[in-house]
């Protein structure tokens, strides 16, 4: 393995790969990605539902999406590798005035930020779009036609291939075990494949970022939280062109996947842990919520052994922590995406490359997402977390 690098990125998921791509594209070629697994994608990236949307509740989240979604659209032309972007939209469905007011406020914020493809939906528009929904209590919703899904594994691979073409190195089977500092800041990364001298380190270790940050003596407020997904067997009673549909009354959501559909729900009983075992009792919970909104699911078949679990990487305000770590020159953070790391990976790569190489970025107001916001009481809560 190389013994020195200009930048060492810890974690070879979609976020680390995107940062490596943007750094090398900007001319910083001696970039090393350290990944502890034998191949990429074994963290959250390979477990993701692949949803991408601009329908968020804060300006900074919306801006991250306004950069990222066109990036996914143009990915294959620019990167020579497919992103799997399918602009089938996100349909958010409200059954009470509070939720509808919330969607309207978010819509206004999205439009003000420059989103042109979102719209307010009446109940009849919703029924026309997904006729299988039980609609007696639906009062309206919002839809954005450029939202949709990507193939996270393919995006990660595309970023990595181009980064390597541009000079980066990916080292697998390399668990980071230490971060050494000297009087000038970070100095060296220790790993199971040897030590690498470097003056710039990026922690992009997903749900494990808190553990990695501890190696540098930093307390990072990123907690792992299990999320489970249940695919159905082939099912043709819902259109394969349907949008990602979110029932705000319960949080149940689904999208077409392969010949069937993929169902999800954030179980409020879930407590922070690194548990990634799929709990078979979840099938009944998600199906009960699903059938109540989508009665046709009574007829669906599910094979629990095809379902899986992975980890969200939660922060207290559901925004990522991006940029320099305080008091540790050369240490940068890119984690805590709170379930949005796939959709925000293109913007994150650009923001981190800008901050590392230029100390500033014009993509977002990076101060909003810095580490110090927690201690300084500047948290801005993202509430559109599904
Ligand atoms: C069920 C589920 C559904 C999701 N749905 C969506 C969605 O619809 N849309 C969306 O945008 N996001 C979604 N997410 C979230 C998304 O998957 C993550 O935010 C994203 O993958 C984070 O990417 P990452 O590269 O930061 O982390 P990861 O993909 O987890 O990569 C981190 C890497 O760091 C490595 N690593 C950890 N510790 C070390 C170490 N000490 N040394 C070296 N390497 C190390 C790991 O092996 C891993 O490969 C979902 C997540 C789950 C679990």
CSV table of C-alpha atoms and ligand atoms in Angstrom, one decimal:
chain,number,residue,atom,x,y,z
A,1,UNK,CA,0.0,0.0,0.0
A,2,UNK,CA,1.1,3.6,-0.6
A,3,UNK,CA,2.9,5.2,2.4
A,4,UNK,CA,1.7,8.7,1.9
A,5,UNK,CA,-1.3,10.5,0.3
A,6,UNK,CA,-2.5,14.1,0.0
A,7,UNK,CA,-5.9,13.1,1.2
A,8,UNK,CA,-7.0,9.9,3.0
A,9,UNK,CA,-10.7,9.1,2.9
A,10,UNK,CA,-11.9,6.7,5.5
A,11,UNK,CA,-14.8,4.7,4.1
A,12,UNK,CA,-15.4,3.6,0.5
A,13,UNK,CA,-19.2,3.9,0.4
A,14,UNK,CA,-21.1,6.3,-1.9
A,15,UNK,CA,-20.0,9.3,0.1
A,16,UNK,CA,-16.3,8.6,0.2
A,17,UNK,CA,-16.3,7.7,-3.5
A,18,UNK,CA,-18.0,10.9,-4.4
A,19,UNK,CA,-15.5,12.9,-2.4
A,20,UNK,CA,-12.6,11.1,-4.1
A,21,UNK,CA,-14.2,11.8,-7.5
A,22,UNK,CA,-14.5,15.5,-6.9
A,23,UNK,CA,-11.1,15.9,-5.3
A,24,UNK,CA,-9.4,14.1,-8.3
A,25,UNK,CA,-11.5,16.0,-10.8
A,26,UNK,CA,-10.3,19.3,-9.2
A,27,UNK,CA,-6.7,18.2,-9.7
A,28,UNK,CA,-5.9,16.7,-6.2
A,29,UNK,CA,-4.8,13.3,-7.6
A,30,UNK,CA,-3.0,11.6,-4.7
A,31,UNK,CA,-6.1,10.5,-2.9
A,32,UNK,CA,-6.4,7.2,-1.0
A,33,UNK,CA,-9.7,5.6,0.0
A,34,UNK,CA,-9.4,3.1,2.8
A,35,UNK,CA,-12.3,0.6,3.0
A,36,UNK,CA,-12.3,-2.1,5.7
A,37,UNK,CA,-14.4,-4.6,3.8
A,38,UNK,CA,-13.2,-6.8,0.9
A,39,UNK,CA,-15.3,-4.8,-1.4
A,40,UNK,CA,-17.3,-1.6,-1.5
A,41,UNK,CA,-21.0,-1.3,-0.7
A,42,UNK,CA,-21.2,-3.5,2.4
A,43,UNK,CA,-22.1,-0.5,4.6
A,44,UNK,CA,-25.4,1.4,4.2
A,45,UNK,CA,-24.9,2.2,0.5
A,46,UNK,CA,-25.6,-1.4,-0.5
A,47,UNK,CA,-28.7,-1.6,1.8
A,48,UNK,CA,-30.4,1.7,0.7
A,49,UNK,CA,-33.8,2.1,-0.9
A,50,UNK,CA,-32.2,4.5,-3.4
A,51,UNK,CA,-34.8,7.2,-3.1
A,52,UNK,CA,-33.8,10.7,-4.3
A,53,UNK,CA,-35.9,13.7,-3.7
A,54,UNK,CA,-35.8,17.5,-3.4
A,55,UNK,CA,-39.0,17.5,-1.2
A,56,UNK,CA,-37.3,18.5,2.0
A,57,UNK,CA,-38.2,21.0,4.8
A,58,UNK,CA,-34.9,23.1,5.1
A,59,UNK,CA,-33.2,25.3,2.5
A,60,UNK,CA,-29.9,23.5,2.9
A,61,UNK,CA,-31.3,20.0,2.3
A,62,UNK,CA,-33.2,21.3,-0.8
A,63,UNK,CA,-30.1,22.9,-2.1
A,64,UNK,CA,-28.1,19.7,-1.7
A,65,UNK,CA,-30.8,18.0,-3.8
A,66,UNK,CA,-31.0,20.7,-6.4
A,67,UNK,CA,-27.3,20.0,-7.1
A,68,UNK,CA,-27.5,16.2,-6.7
A,69,UNK,CA,-30.6,15.2,-8.8
A,70,UNK,CA,-29.5,16.8,-12.1
A,71,UNK,CA,-26.1,15.2,-11.3
A,72,UNK,CA,-27.8,11.7,-11.2
A,73,UNK,CA,-29.8,12.6,-14.4
A,74,UNK,CA,-26.6,13.4,-16.3
A,75,UNK,CA,-24.4,10.8,-14.5
A,76,UNK,CA,-24.1,8.3,-17.4
A,77,UNK,CA,-23.2,11.0,-19.9
A,78,UNK,CA,-20.6,12.6,-17.7
A,79,UNK,CA,-19.2,9.5,-15.8
A,80,UNK,CA,-19.6,6.8,-18.4
A,81,UNK,CA,-21.5,4.6,-15.9
A,82,UNK,CA,-25.2,4.4,-15.2
A,83,UNK,CA,-26.8,5.9,-12.1
A,84,UNK,CA,-30.0,4.0,-12.6
A,85,UNK,CA,-31.9,7.3,-12.1
A,86,UNK,CA,-35.7,6.8,-12.6
A,87,UNK,CA,-37.6,10.0,-12.3
A,88,UNK,CA,-40.9,8.4,-11.1
A,89,UNK,CA,-41.4,11.1,-8.5
A,90,UNK,CA,-42.1,11.1,-4.8
A,91,UNK,CA,-45.8,11.4,-3.8
A,92,UNK,CA,-46.3,12.6,-0.2
A,93,UNK,CA,-49.9,12.0,1.0
A,94,UNK,CA,-51.6,13.9,3.8
A,95,UNK,CA,-54.7,12.8,5.7
A,96,UNK,CA,-55.0,15.8,8.1
A,97,UNK,CA,-54.7,19.6,8.1
A,98,UNK,CA,-51.5,19.6,10.1
A,99,UNK,CA,-49.7,17.4,7.5
A,100,UNK,CA,-51.2,19.3,4.6
A,101,UNK,CA,-50.0,22.6,6.1
A,102,UNK,CA,-46.6,21.1,6.6
A,103,UNK,CA,-46.4,20.0,2.9
A,104,UNK,CA,-47.6,23.4,1.7
A,105,UNK,CA,-44.9,25.2,3.8
A,106,UNK,CA,-42.3,22.8,2.5
A,107,UNK,CA,-43.5,23.3,-1.1
A,108,UNK,CA,-43.2,27.1,-0.7
A,109,UNK,CA,-39.7,26.7,0.6
A,110,UNK,CA,-38.8,24.4,-2.3
A,111,UNK,CA,-40.2,26.7,-4.9
A,112,UNK,CA,-38.4,29.7,-3.3
A,113,UNK,CA,-35.1,27.7,-3.5
A,114,UNK,CA,-35.7,27.2,-7.2
A,115,UNK,CA,-37.4,23.8,-7.5
A,116,UNK,CA,-39.7,23.9,-10.5
A,117,UNK,CA,-41.0,20.3,-10.7
A,118,UNK,CA,-42.9,20.1,-7.4
A,119,UNK,CA,-46.7,20.6,-7.2
A,120,UNK,CA,-49.5,20.5,-4.8
A,121,UNK,CA,-51.9,17.6,-5.4
A,122,UNK,CA,-55.6,17.3,-4.8
A,123,UNK,CA,-57.1,14.0,-3.7
A,124,UNK,CA,-58.3,13.3,-7.2
A,125,UNK,CA,-54.8,13.9,-8.7
A,126,UNK,CA,-53.4,11.4,-6.2
A,127,UNK,CA,-56.0,8.8,-7.0
A,128,UNK,CA,-55.3,9.3,-10.7
A,129,UNK,CA,-51.6,8.7,-10.1
A,130,UNK,CA,-51.9,5.7,-7.7
A,131,UNK,CA,-55.5,4.4,-8.1
A,132,UNK,CA,-54.9,1.5,-5.6
A,133,UNK,CA,-54.6,3.9,-2.6
A,134,UNK,CA,-57.4,4.0,-0.1
A,135,UNK,CA,-58.4,7.6,-0.5
A,136,UNK,CA,-61.4,8.2,1.8
A,137,UNK,CA,-59.3,10.1,4.3
A,138,UNK,CA,-56.7,11.7,1.9
A,139,UNK,CA,-57.0,15.4,1.8
A,140,UNK,CA,-54.2,16.2,-0.6
A,141,UNK,CA,-50.4,16.0,-1.0
A,142,UNK,CA,-47.4,17.0,-3.0
A,143,UNK,CA,-45.6,15.4,-5.9
A,144,UNK,CA,-42.2,16.2,-7.5
A,145,UNK,CA,-41.6,14.7,-10.9
A,146,UNK,CA,-37.8,14.9,-10.8
A,147,UNK,CA,-37.7,12.9,-7.5
A,148,UNK,CA,-37.4,9.2,-7.9
A,149,UNK,CA,-34.8,6.5,-7.4
A,150,UNK,CA,-31.2,5.6,-8.3
A,151,UNK,CA,-29.1,2.5,-8.1
A,152,UNK,CA,-26.8,3.4,-5.1
A,153,UNK,CA,-24.3,0.6,-5.9
A,154,UNK,CA,-24.0,1.7,-9.5
A,155,UNK,CA,-23.5,5.3,-8.5
A,156,UNK,CA,-20.8,4.4,-6.0
A,157,UNK,CA,-19.1,2.3,-8.6
A,158,UNK,CA,-19.2,5.1,-11.1
A,159,UNK,CA,-17.7,7.6,-8.7
A,160,UNK,CA,-14.9,5.1,-7.8
A,161,UNK,CA,-14.1,4.2,-11.4
A,162,UNK,CA,-13.7,7.8,-12.4
A,163,UNK,CA,-11.8,8.7,-9.2
A,164,UNK,CA,-9.3,5.9,-9.9
A,165,UNK,CA,-9.0,7.0,-13.6
A,166,UNK,CA,-8.2,10.4,-12.3
A,167,UNK,CA,-5.5,9.2,-9.9
A,168,UNK,CA,-7.2,7.9,-6.7
A,169,UNK,CA,-6.4,4.6,-5.1
A,170,UNK,CA,-9.0,2.3,-3.4
A,171,UNK,CA,-7.5,0.1,-0.7
A,172,UNK,CA,-9.9,-2.6,0.5
A,173,UNK,CA,-9.4,-4.9,3.5
A,174,UNK,CA,-7.9,-1.8,5.3
A,175,UNK,CA,-9.6,-1.1,8.6
A,176,UNK,CA,-8.5,2.2,10.1
A,177,UNK,CA,-7.3,1.6,13.6
A,178,UNK,CA,-5.6,4.9,14.5
A,179,UNK,CA,-5.4,8.6,13.7
A,180,UNK,CA,-2.1,10.2,14.7
A,181,UNK,CA,-1.7,14.0,15.3
A,182,UNK,CA,1.3,16.2,15.7
A,183,UNK,CA,1.6,19.9,16.5
A,184,UNK,CA,0.6,20.8,13.0
A,185,UNK,CA,-2.6,18.7,12.9
A,186,UNK,CA,-3.4,15.3,11.6
A,187,UNK,CA,-0.2,13.5,10.5
A,188,UNK,CA,-0.9,9.8,9.8
A,189,UNK,CA,-3.6,7.2,9.5
A,190,UNK,CA,-2.9,3.7,10.9
A,191,UNK,CA,-4.7,0.8,9.3
A,192,UNK,CA,-4.5,-3.0,9.2
A,193,UNK,CA,-2.6,-2.6,5.9
A,194,UNK,CA,0.0,-0.2,7.3
A,195,UNK,CA,0.4,3.5,8.1
A,196,UNK,CA,-0.1,6.4,5.6
A,197,UNK,CA,1.4,9.8,6.2
A,198,UNK,CA,-1.1,12.5,5.3
A,199,UNK,CA,-2.1,16.1,6.3
A,200,UNK,CA,-5.7,15.6,5.3
A,201,UNK,CA,-8.2,13.0,6.5
A,202,UNK,CA,-11.9,12.7,5.7
A,203,UNK,CA,-14.1,10.6,7.9
A,204,UNK,CA,-16.8,9.2,5.6
A,205,UNK,CA,-17.4,6.0,7.5
A,206,UNK,CA,-21.2,6.2,7.5
A,207,UNK,CA,-22.9,4.8,10.6
A,208,UNK,CA,-19.4,3.9,12.0
A,209,UNK,CA,-18.1,7.5,11.8
A,210,UNK,CA,-18.5,8.0,15.5
A,211,UNK,CA,-16.2,5.1,16.2
A,212,UNK,CA,-13.6,6.4,13.7
A,213,UNK,CA,-13.8,10.0,15.0
A,214,UNK,CA,-13.0,8.6,18.5
A,215,UNK,CA,-9.6,7.5,17.1
A,216,UNK,CA,-8.9,11.2,16.7
A,217,UNK,CA,-10.3,12.0,20.2
A,218,UNK,CA,-13.4,13.6,18.6
A,219,UNK,CA,-16.9,13.1,19.9
A,220,UNK,CA,-19.1,12.9,16.8
A,221,UNK,CA,-22.9,12.9,17.4
A,222,UNK,CA,-23.7,10.2,14.8
A,223,UNK,CA,-25.8,7.3,16.0
A,224,UNK,CA,-26.5,4.1,14.0
A,225,UNK,CA,-30.2,3.2,13.7
A,226,UNK,CA,-31.5,0.0,12.1
A,227,UNK,CA,-33.9,0.4,9.1
A,228,UNK,CA,-35.6,-2.6,7.5
A,229,UNK,CA,-36.9,-3.0,3.9
A,230,UNK,CA,-39.3,-5.7,2.7
A,231,UNK,CA,-39.5,-6.5,-1.0
A,232,UNK,CA,-42.6,-8.3,-2.3
A,233,UNK,CA,-42.6,-11.2,-4.7
A,234,UNK,CA,-43.6,-10.2,-8.3
A,235,UNK,CA,-46.8,-8.2,-8.1
A,236,UNK,CA,-48.5,-6.5,-11.0
A,237,UNK,CA,-51.5,-4.9,-9.3
A,238,UNK,CA,-49.5,-1.7,-8.8
A,239,UNK,CA,-47.9,0.1,-11.8
A,240,UNK,CA,-44.1,-0.4,-12.1
A,241,UNK,CA,-44.1,3.3,-13.1
A,242,UNK,CA,-45.7,4.4,-9.7
A,243,UNK,CA,-43.8,7.0,-7.7
A,244,UNK,CA,-42.3,6.5,-4.2
A,245,UNK,CA,-45.4,7.0,-2.2
A,246,UNK,CA,-45.3,8.1,1.4
A,247,UNK,CA,-48.3,8.0,3.7
A,248,UNK,CA,-47.6,10.7,6.2
A,249,UNK,CA,-50.2,9.5,8.6
A,250,UNK,CA,-48.1,6.4,9.4
A,251,UNK,CA,-44.8,6.8,7.6
A,252,UNK,CA,-45.4,3.7,5.5
A,253,UNK,CA,-43.9,4.1,2.1
A,254,UNK,CA,-43.3,2.0,-1.0
A,255,UNK,CA,-41.9,2.1,-4.5
A,256,UNK,CA,-41.8,-0.3,-7.4
A,257,UNK,CA,-38.7,-2.5,-7.4
A,258,UNK,CA,-38.0,-5.1,-10.0
A,259,UNK,CA,-41.2,-7.1,-10.7
A,260,UNK,CA,-42.7,-6.2,-7.2
A,261,UNK,CA,-42.6,-3.4,-4.8
A,262,UNK,CA,-40.3,-2.4,-1.9
A,263,UNK,CA,-41.9,-1.5,1.4
A,264,UNK,CA,-40.5,0.6,4.2
A,265,UNK,CA,-41.4,2.1,7.6
A,266,UNK,CA,-39.4,3.7,10.4
A,267,UNK,CA,-40.4,1.7,13.4
A,268,UNK,CA,-40.4,4.1,16.4
A,269,UNK,CA,-39.5,1.3,18.7
A,270,UNK,CA,-36.0,1.1,17.1
A,271,UNK,CA,-33.2,2.2,19.4
A,272,UNK,CA,-29.7,3.2,18.3
A,273,UNK,CA,-27.5,0.1,17.8
A,274,UNK,CA,-25.3,-1.6,15.2
A,275,UNK,CA,-27.8,-4.4,14.9
A,276,UNK,CA,-28.3,-5.2,11.2
A,277,UNK,CA,-30.3,-8.5,11.7
A,278,UNK,CA,-33.6,-8.5,9.9
A,279,UNK,CA,-36.4,-9.0,12.4
A,280,UNK,CA,-39.1,-11.2,10.8
A,281,UNK,CA,-41.8,-9.7,12.9
A,282,UNK,CA,-41.3,-6.5,10.9
A,283,UNK,CA,-43.0,-8.1,7.9
A,284,UNK,CA,-46.4,-8.2,9.6
A,285,UNK,CA,-46.0,-4.7,11.0
A,286,UNK,CA,-45.1,-3.2,7.6
A,287,UNK,CA,-47.8,-5.2,5.8
A,288,UNK,CA,-50.5,-4.2,8.3
A,289,UNK,CA,-49.7,-0.5,7.6
A,290,UNK,CA,-49.4,-1.2,3.9
A,291,UNK,CA,-52.7,-2.9,3.6
A,292,UNK,CA,-54.5,-0.2,5.4
A,293,UNK,CA,-53.4,2.4,2.8
A,294,UNK,CA,-53.1,0.0,-0.2
A,295,UNK,CA,-55.8,-2.7,0.3
A,296,UNK,CA,-54.5,-4.6,-2.8
A,297,UNK,CA,-51.5,-5.6,-0.7
A,298,UNK,CA,-53.8,-8.2,0.9
A,299,UNK,CA,-52.9,-10.3,-2.2
A,300,UNK,CA,-49.2,-9.8,-2.1
A,301,UNK,CA,-46.7,-12.5,-1.3
A,302,UNK,CA,-43.6,-11.8,0.8
A,303,UNK,CA,-40.6,-14.1,1.3
A,304,UNK,CA,-39.0,-12.8,4.5
A,305,UNK,CA,-35.6,-14.3,3.6
A,306,UNK,CA,-35.4,-11.7,0.8
A,307,UNK,CA,-35.9,-8.8,3.2
A,308,UNK,CA,-32.9,-6.9,4.8
A,309,UNK,CA,-31.8,-4.4,7.3
A,310,UNK,CA,-29.1,-1.7,7.3
A,311,UNK,CA,-28.2,1.4,9.3
A,312,UNK,CA,-29.2,5.0,9.1
A,313,UNK,CA,-26.6,7.4,10.5
A,314,UNK,CA,-28.6,9.8,12.7
A,315,UNK,CA,-27.6,13.2,13.9
A,316,UNK,CA,-29.6,15.3,16.4
A,317,UNK,CA,-30.9,17.6,13.7
A,318,UNK,CA,-31.1,15.1,10.8
A,319,UNK,CA,-28.6,17.0,8.7
A,320,UNK,CA,-25.1,15.7,7.9
A,321,UNK,CA,-22.0,17.0,9.6
A,322,UNK,CA,-19.8,18.4,6.8
A,323,UNK,CA,-16.4,20.2,6.9
A,324,UNK,CA,-13.5,20.7,9.2
A,325,UNK,CA,-13.4,19.2,12.7
A,326,UNK,CA,-12.7,21.9,15.2
A,327,UNK,CA,-9.3,22.2,16.7
A,328,UNK,CA,-7.8,19.4,14.5
A,329,UNK,CA,-6.3,20.9,11.4
A,330,UNK,CA,-6.6,18.6,8.4
A,331,UNK,CA,-9.5,16.5,9.8
A,332,UNK,CA,-12.7,16.7,7.8
A,333,UNK,CA,-16.1,15.2,8.4
A,334,UNK,CA,-18.7,13.9,6.0
A,335,UNK,CA,-21.3,11.8,7.8
A,336,UNK,CA,-24.5,11.8,9.7
A,337,UNK,CA,-26.8,11.9,6.6
A,338,UNK,CA,-29.7,10.6,8.7
A,339,UNK,CA,-30.9,8.4,5.8
A,340,UNK,CA,-30.2,10.8,2.9
A,341,UNK,CA,-26.6,9.9,2.1
A,342,UNK,CA,-27.3,8.4,-1.3
A,343,UNK,CA,-29.4,11.3,-2.6
A,344,UNK,CA,-27.0,13.9,-1.2
A,345,UNK,CA,-23.8,12.1,-2.2
A,346,UNK,CA,-23.1,14.2,-5.3
A,347,UNK,CA,-23.4,17.5,-3.4
A,348,UNK,CA,-21.4,16.2,-0.5
A,349,UNK,CA,-18.5,15.3,-2.8
A,350,UNK,CA,-18.4,18.8,-4.2
A,351,UNK,CA,-18.8,20.5,-0.9
A,352,UNK,CA,-16.0,18.5,0.7
A,353,UNK,CA,-13.7,18.9,-2.2
A,354,UNK,CA,-14.3,22.7,-2.2
A,355,UNK,CA,-13.7,23.0,1.6
A,356,UNK,CA,-10.6,20.9,1.5
A,357,UNK,CA,-9.0,22.6,-1.5
A,358,UNK,CA,-10.3,26.1,-1.3
A,359,UNK,CA,-11.6,26.4,2.3
A,360,UNK,CA,-15.0,27.6,1.0
A,361,UNK,CA,-17.9,26.5,-1.2
A,362,UNK,CA,-20.7,28.3,-3.0
A,363,UNK,CA,-23.0,25.2,-3.2
A,364,UNK,CA,-24.4,25.7,0.3
A,365,UNK,CA,-23.8,27.9,3.3
A,366,UNK,CA,-21.4,25.3,4.8
A,367,UNK,CA,-21.6,26.8,8.3
A,368,UNK,CA,-25.1,25.5,8.6
A,369,UNK,CA,-23.8,21.9,8.5
A,370,UNK,CA,-20.6,22.4,10.5
A,371,UNK,CA,-19.7,20.5,13.7
A,372,UNK,CA,-19.9,23.5,15.9
A,373,UNK,CA,-23.6,24.0,15.3
A,374,UNK,CA,-24.5,21.6,18.1
A,375,UNK,CA,-22.5,23.3,20.8
A,376,UNK,CA,-23.5,26.7,19.6
A,377,UNK,CA,-27.2,26.0,19.5
A,378,UNK,CA,-27.5,26.5,15.7
A,379,UNK,CA,-29.2,23.2,14.9
A,380,UNK,CA,-31.7,23.4,12.0
A,381,UNK,CA,-34.0,20.4,12.2
A,382,UNK,CA,-34.8,18.5,9.0
A,383,UNK,CA,-38.2,17.0,9.6
A,384,UNK,CA,-38.8,15.3,6.2
A,385,UNK,CA,-37.2,12.1,7.3
A,386,UNK,CA,-39.0,8.9,6.3
B,1,LIG,C1,-32.6,0.5,4.7
B,1,LIG,C2,-32.0,1.8,4.3
B,1,LIG,C3,-32.7,2.6,3.3
B,1,LIG,C4,-32.1,3.8,2.9
B,1,LIG,N1,-32.8,4.5,2.0
B,1,LIG,C5,-32.2,5.6,1.5
B,1,LIG,C6,-32.8,6.3,0.4
B,1,LIG,O1,-33.9,6.0,-0.1
B,1,LIG,N2,-32.2,7.5,0.0
B,1,LIG,C7,-31.0,7.9,0.5
B,1,LIG,O2,-30.5,8.9,0.1
B,1,LIG,N3,-30.4,7.2,1.5
B,1,LIG,C8,-31.0,6.1,2.0
B,1,LIG,N4,-30.4,5.4,3.0
B,1,LIG,C9,-29.2,6.0,3.7
B,1,LIG,C10,-28.0,5.8,2.8
B,1,LIG,O3,-27.9,4.4,2.5
B,1,LIG,C11,-26.7,6.3,3.6
B,1,LIG,O4,-26.9,7.6,4.0
B,1,LIG,C12,-25.5,6.3,2.6
B,1,LIG,O5,-25.3,5.0,2.0
B,1,LIG,C13,-24.3,6.7,3.4
B,1,LIG,O6,-23.2,6.5,2.6
B,1,LIG,P1,-21.7,6.4,3.2
B,1,LIG,O7,-20.8,6.2,2.1
B,1,LIG,O8,-21.6,7.6,4.1
B,1,LIG,O9,-21.8,5.2,4.2
B,1,LIG,P2,-21.6,3.6,3.9
B,1,LIG,O10,-22.1,3.2,2.7
B,1,LIG,O11,-22.0,2.9,5.2
B,1,LIG,O12,-20.0,3.5,3.8
B,1,LIG,C14,-19.1,3.7,4.9
B,1,LIG,C15,-18.0,2.7,4.7
B,1,LIG,O13,-17.1,2.9,5.7
B,1,LIG,C16,-16.5,1.7,6.0
B,1,LIG,N5,-15.8,1.8,7.3
B,1,LIG,C17,-16.4,1.9,8.5
B,1,LIG,N6,-15.5,1.9,9.5
B,1,LIG,C18,-14.3,1.8,8.9
B,1,LIG,C19,-12.9,1.8,9.3
B,1,LIG,N7,-12.6,1.8,10.6
B,1,LIG,N8,-11.9,1.7,8.4
B,1,LIG,C20,-12.2,1.6,7.1
B,1,LIG,N9,-13.5,1.7,6.6
B,1,LIG,C21,-14.5,1.8,7.5
B,1,LIG,C22,-17.6,0.7,5.9
B,1,LIG,O14,-17.2,-0.6,5.7
B,1,LIG,C23,-18.4,1.3,4.8
B,1,LIG,O15,-18.2,0.7,3.6
B,1,LIG,C24,-30.9,4.2,3.5
B,1,LIG,C25,-30.2,3.4,4.4
B,1,LIG,C26,-30.8,2.2,4.8
B,1,LIG,C27,-30.0,1.4,5.8
